[in-house]
PDB file of C-alpha atoms in Angstrom:
ATOM      1  CA  ALA A 458       0.066   0.022  -0.003  1.00  0.00           C
ATOM      2  CA  VAL A 459       2.856   2.428   0.805  1.00  0.00           C
ATOM      3  CA  ASP A 460       4.457   1.763  -2.647  1.00  0.00           C
ATOM      4  CA  GLU A 461       1.036   2.291  -4.269  1.00  0.00           C
ATOM      5  CA  TRP A 462       0.626   5.621  -2.726  1.00  0.00           C
ATOM      6  CA  ALA A 463       4.184   6.695  -3.512  1.00  0.00           C
ATOM      7  CA  GLY A 464       3.475   5.788  -7.177  1.00  0.00           C
ATOM      8  CA  ARG A 465       0.191   7.803  -7.040  1.00  0.00           C
ATOM      9  CA  LEU A 466       1.905  10.926  -5.628  1.00  0.00           C
ATOM     10  CA  ARG A 467       4.725  10.647  -8.273  1.00  0.00           C
ATOM     11  CA  ARG A 468       2.026  10.375 -10.905  1.00  0.00           C
ATOM     12  CA  ALA A 469       0.183  13.419  -9.383  1.00  0.00           C
ATOM     13  CA  GLY A 470       3.467  15.444  -9.596  1.00  0.00           C
ATOM     14  CA  HIS A 471       3.934  14.394 -13.146  1.00  0.00           C
ATOM     15  CA  GLN A 472       0.302  15.504 -13.892  1.00  0.00           C
ATOM     16  CA  ARG A 473       1.074  18.932 -12.376  1.00  0.00           C
ATOM     17  CA  ARG A 474       4.255  19.381 -14.238  1.00  0.00           C
ATOM     18  CA  CYS A 475       2.876  18.337 -17.617  1.00  0.00           C
ATOM     19  CA  GLN A 476      -0.700  19.476 -17.524  1.00  0.00           C
ATOM     20  CA  GLY A 477      -0.965  21.798 -14.709  1.00  0.00           C
ATOM     21  CA  PRO A 478      -2.486  22.030 -11.244  1.00  0.00           C
ATOM     22  CA  ALA A 479      -6.036  21.339 -12.356  1.00  0.00           C
ATOM     23  CA  ALA A 480      -5.009  17.934 -13.875  1.00  0.00           C
ATOM     24  CA  GLU A 481      -3.110  17.172 -10.668  1.00  0.00           C
ATOM     25  CA  GLU A 482      -6.214  17.827  -8.616  1.00  0.00           C
ATOM     26  CA  ALA A 483      -8.418  15.813 -10.916  1.00  0.00           C
ATOM     27  CA  TYR A 484      -6.107  12.831 -10.634  1.00  0.00           C
ATOM     28  CA  LEU A 485      -5.875  12.988  -6.853  1.00  0.00           C
ATOM     29  CA  SER A 486      -9.626  13.496  -6.283  1.00  0.00           C
ATOM     30  CA  GLY A 487     -10.147   9.981  -7.410  1.00  0.00           C
ATOM     31  CA  PHE A 488      -8.118   8.689  -4.582  1.00  0.00           C
ATOM     32  CA  ARG A 489      -9.078  11.153  -1.875  1.00  0.00           C
ATOM     33  CA  ALA A 490     -12.574   9.658  -1.365  1.00  0.00           C
ATOM     34  CA  SER A 491     -11.155   6.214  -0.474  1.00  0.00           C
ATOM     35  CA  ALA A 492      -8.162   7.479   1.437  1.00  0.00           C
ATOM     36  CA  LYS A 493      -7.626   6.107   4.998  1.00  0.00           C
ATOM     37  CA  PRO A 494      -6.258   8.528   7.691  1.00  0.00           C
ATOM     38  CA  ALA A 495      -2.628   7.343   7.055  1.00  0.00           C
ATOM     39  CA  ASP A 496      -3.206   8.083   3.321  1.00  0.00           C
ATOM     40  CA  ALA A 497      -4.596  11.632   4.133  1.00  0.00           C
ATOM     41  CA  LEU A 498      -1.467  12.077   6.090  1.00  0.00           C
ATOM     42  CA  ARG A 499       0.677  11.133   3.147  1.00  0.00           C
ATOM     43  CA  LEU A 500      -1.322  13.312   0.835  1.00  0.00           C
ATOM     44  CA  GLY A 501      -1.058  16.249   3.251  1.00  0.00           C
ATOM     45  CA  ASP A 502       2.675  15.802   3.270  1.00  0.00           C
ATOM     46  CA  TYR A 503       2.645  15.855  -0.587  1.00  0.00           C
ATOM     47  CA  TYR A 504       0.744  19.141  -0.620  1.00  0.00           C
ATOM     48  CA  ALA A 505       3.109  20.609   1.973  1.00  0.00           C
ATOM     49  CA  GLU A 506       6.064  19.854  -0.266  1.00  0.00           C
ATOM     50  CA  GLN A 507       4.261  21.762  -2.968  1.00  0.00           C
ATOM     51  CA  ALA A 508       3.632  24.641  -0.512  1.00  0.00           C
ATOM     52  CA  ASN A 509      -0.168  24.161  -1.101  1.00  0.00           C
ATOM     53  CA  TRP A 510      -0.932  24.849   2.617  1.00  0.00           C
ATOM     54  CA  SER A 511      -4.707  24.929   2.223  1.00  0.00           C
ATOM     55  CA  GLY A 512      -4.647  21.489   0.585  1.00  0.00           C
ATOM     56  CA  ALA A 513      -2.116  20.176   3.200  1.00  0.00           C
ATOM     57  CA  LEU A 514      -4.355  21.555   6.123  1.00  0.00           C
ATOM     58  CA  ALA A 515      -7.495  19.904   4.727  1.00  0.00           C
ATOM     59  CA  GLU A 516      -5.694  16.533   4.524  1.00  0.00           C
ATOM     60  CA  TYR A 517      -4.089  16.816   7.828  1.00  0.00           C
ATOM     61  CA  GLU A 518      -7.508  17.496   9.382  1.00  0.00           C
ATOM     62  CA  ARG A 519      -8.866  14.341   7.660  1.00  0.00           C
ATOM     63  CA  ALA A 520      -5.781  12.456   9.131  1.00  0.00           C
ATOM     64  CA  ALA A 521      -6.798  13.297  12.681  1.00  0.00           C
ATOM     65  CA  GLY A 522      -5.440  10.741  15.157  1.00  0.00           C
ATOM     66  CA  GLN A 523      -2.400   9.929  13.249  1.00  0.00           C
ATOM     67  CA  GLU A 524       1.036  10.306  15.032  1.00  0.00           C
ATOM     68  CA  GLY A 525       2.661  13.694  14.310  1.00  0.00           C
ATOM     69  CA  VAL A 526      -0.469  15.195  12.584  1.00  0.00           C
ATOM     70  CA  GLU A 527      -0.661  18.079  15.131  1.00  0.00           C
ATOM     71  CA  ILE A 528       2.786  19.345  14.257  1.00  0.00           C
ATOM     72  CA  ARG A 529       2.034  19.121  10.545  1.00  0.00           C
ATOM     73  CA  ARG A 530      -1.341  20.852  11.102  1.00  0.00           C
ATOM     74  CA  SER A 531       0.416  23.655  12.914  1.00  0.00           C
ATOM     75  CA  SER A 532       3.016  23.992  10.102  1.00  0.00           C
ATOM     76  CA  ALA A 533       0.189  24.213   7.540  1.00  0.00           C
ATOM     77  CA  LEU A 534      -1.532  26.952   9.592  1.00  0.00           C
ATOM     78  CA  ILE A 535       1.733  28.923   9.721  1.00  0.00           C
ATOM     79  CA  GLY A 536       1.960  28.565   6.095  1.00  0.00           C
ATOM     80  CA  LEU A 537      -1.318  30.161   5.662  1.00  0.00           C
ATOM     81  CA  ASN A 538      -0.326  32.939   8.200  1.00  0.00           C
ATOM     82  CA  ARG A 539      -2.857  31.631  10.756  1.00  0.00           C
ATOM     83  CA  PHE A 540      -0.349  31.952  13.664  1.00  0.00           C
ATOM     84  CA  ARG A 541      -2.844  32.229  16.420  1.00  0.00           C
ATOM     85  CA  GLU A 542      -4.589  29.004  15.420  1.00  0.00           C
ATOM     86  CA  ALA A 543      -1.238  27.230  15.240  1.00  0.00           C
ATOM     87  CA  ALA A 544      -0.279  28.444  18.577  1.00  0.00           C
ATOM     88  CA  ASP A 545      -3.588  27.344  20.139  1.00  0.00           C
ATOM     89  CA  LEU A 546      -3.297  23.934  18.524  1.00  0.00           C
ATOM     90  CA  LEU A 547       0.338  23.441  19.833  1.00  0.00           C
ATOM     91  CA  THR A 548      -0.680  24.613  23.280  1.00  0.00           C
ATOM     92  CA  ALA A 549      -3.452  21.984  23.510  1.00  0.00           C
ATOM     93  CA  TYR A 550      -1.078  19.261  22.155  1.00  0.00           C
ATOM     94  CA  LEU A 551       1.632  20.181  24.580  1.00  0.00           C
ATOM     95  CA  GLN A 552      -0.739  19.739  27.426  1.00  0.00           C
ATOM     96  CA  LYS A 553      -0.997  16.120  26.452  1.00  0.00           C
ATOM     97  CA  ASN A 554       2.542  15.677  25.286  1.00  0.00           C
ATOM     98  CA  PRO A 555       4.693  18.098  27.271  1.00  0.00           C
ATOM     99  CA  LYS A 556       7.990  16.520  26.238  1.00  0.00           C
ATOM    100  CA  ASP A 557       7.610  16.591  22.448  1.00  0.00           C
ATOM    101  CA  ALA A 558      10.629  18.490  21.240  1.00  0.00           C
ATOM    102  CA  ASN A 559       9.291  19.343  17.829  1.00  0.00           C
ATOM    103  CA  ALA A 560       6.138  20.852  19.284  1.00  0.00           C
ATOM    104  CA  LEU A 561       8.053  22.780  21.894  1.00  0.00           C
ATOM    105  CA  GLY A 562      10.420  24.280  19.321  1.00  0.00           C
ATOM    106  CA  GLN A 563       7.590  25.203  16.979  1.00  0.00           C
ATOM    107  CA  ARG A 564       5.646  26.764  19.812  1.00  0.00           C
ATOM    108  CA  GLY A 565       8.825  28.650  20.883  1.00  0.00           C
ATOM    109  CA  LEU A 566       9.217  30.042  17.367  1.00  0.00           C
ATOM    110  CA  LEU A 567       5.609  31.211  17.395  1.00  0.00           C
ATOM    111  CA  LEU A 568       6.105  32.945  20.612  1.00  0.00           C
ATOM    112  CA  LEU A 569       8.943  34.912  19.077  1.00  0.00           C
ATOM    113  CA  ASN A 570       6.606  36.123  16.488  1.00  0.00           C
ATOM    114  CA  GLY A 571       5.196  39.489  17.434  1.00  0.00           C
ATOM    115  CA  GLU A 572       1.597  38.694  16.547  1.00  0.00           C
ATOM    116  CA  ILE A 573       1.437  35.795  19.004  1.00  0.00           C
ATOM    117  CA  ARG A 574       2.982  37.729  21.824  1.00  0.00           C
ATOM    118  CA  GLY A 575       0.332  40.440  21.255  1.00  0.00           C
ATOM    119  CA  ALA A 576      -2.438  37.961  21.111  1.00  0.00           C
ATOM    120  CA  ASN A 577      -1.352  36.164  24.204  1.00  0.00           C
ATOM    121  CA  ALA A 578      -1.024  39.447  26.168  1.00  0.00           C
ATOM    122  CA  ASN A 579      -4.849  39.726  25.628  1.00  0.00           C
ATOM    123  CA  GLN A 580      -5.541  36.548  27.323  1.00  0.00           C
ATOM    124  CA  GLY A 581      -4.272  37.926  30.689  1.00  0.00           C
TER     125      GLY A 581
END
């Protein structure tokens, strides 16, 4: 199944390069309906590699419950300039997983961002 999805994603990239984004989406839409959460996670990673953050976020939301999806979702939110939502997501995640170094690092970078410091100041 892993090799099958890798082949599908290579084919989707080929479609995008040769025929454009619409052809890529048409190709992937046929697989999206039958995708399991693990497949949605892989598809989200594919979109993230293309810097298609809205597509990545949609797939990461469908992949809920998969290991590492929260970090990926927060990265997609950051890519969409939705810093506050990313910070809230990471805060909730860190309450359950306080030793996750990736989440701690990403949350720390968000705290360095001026928008988040200002937003957190309003929380009291």
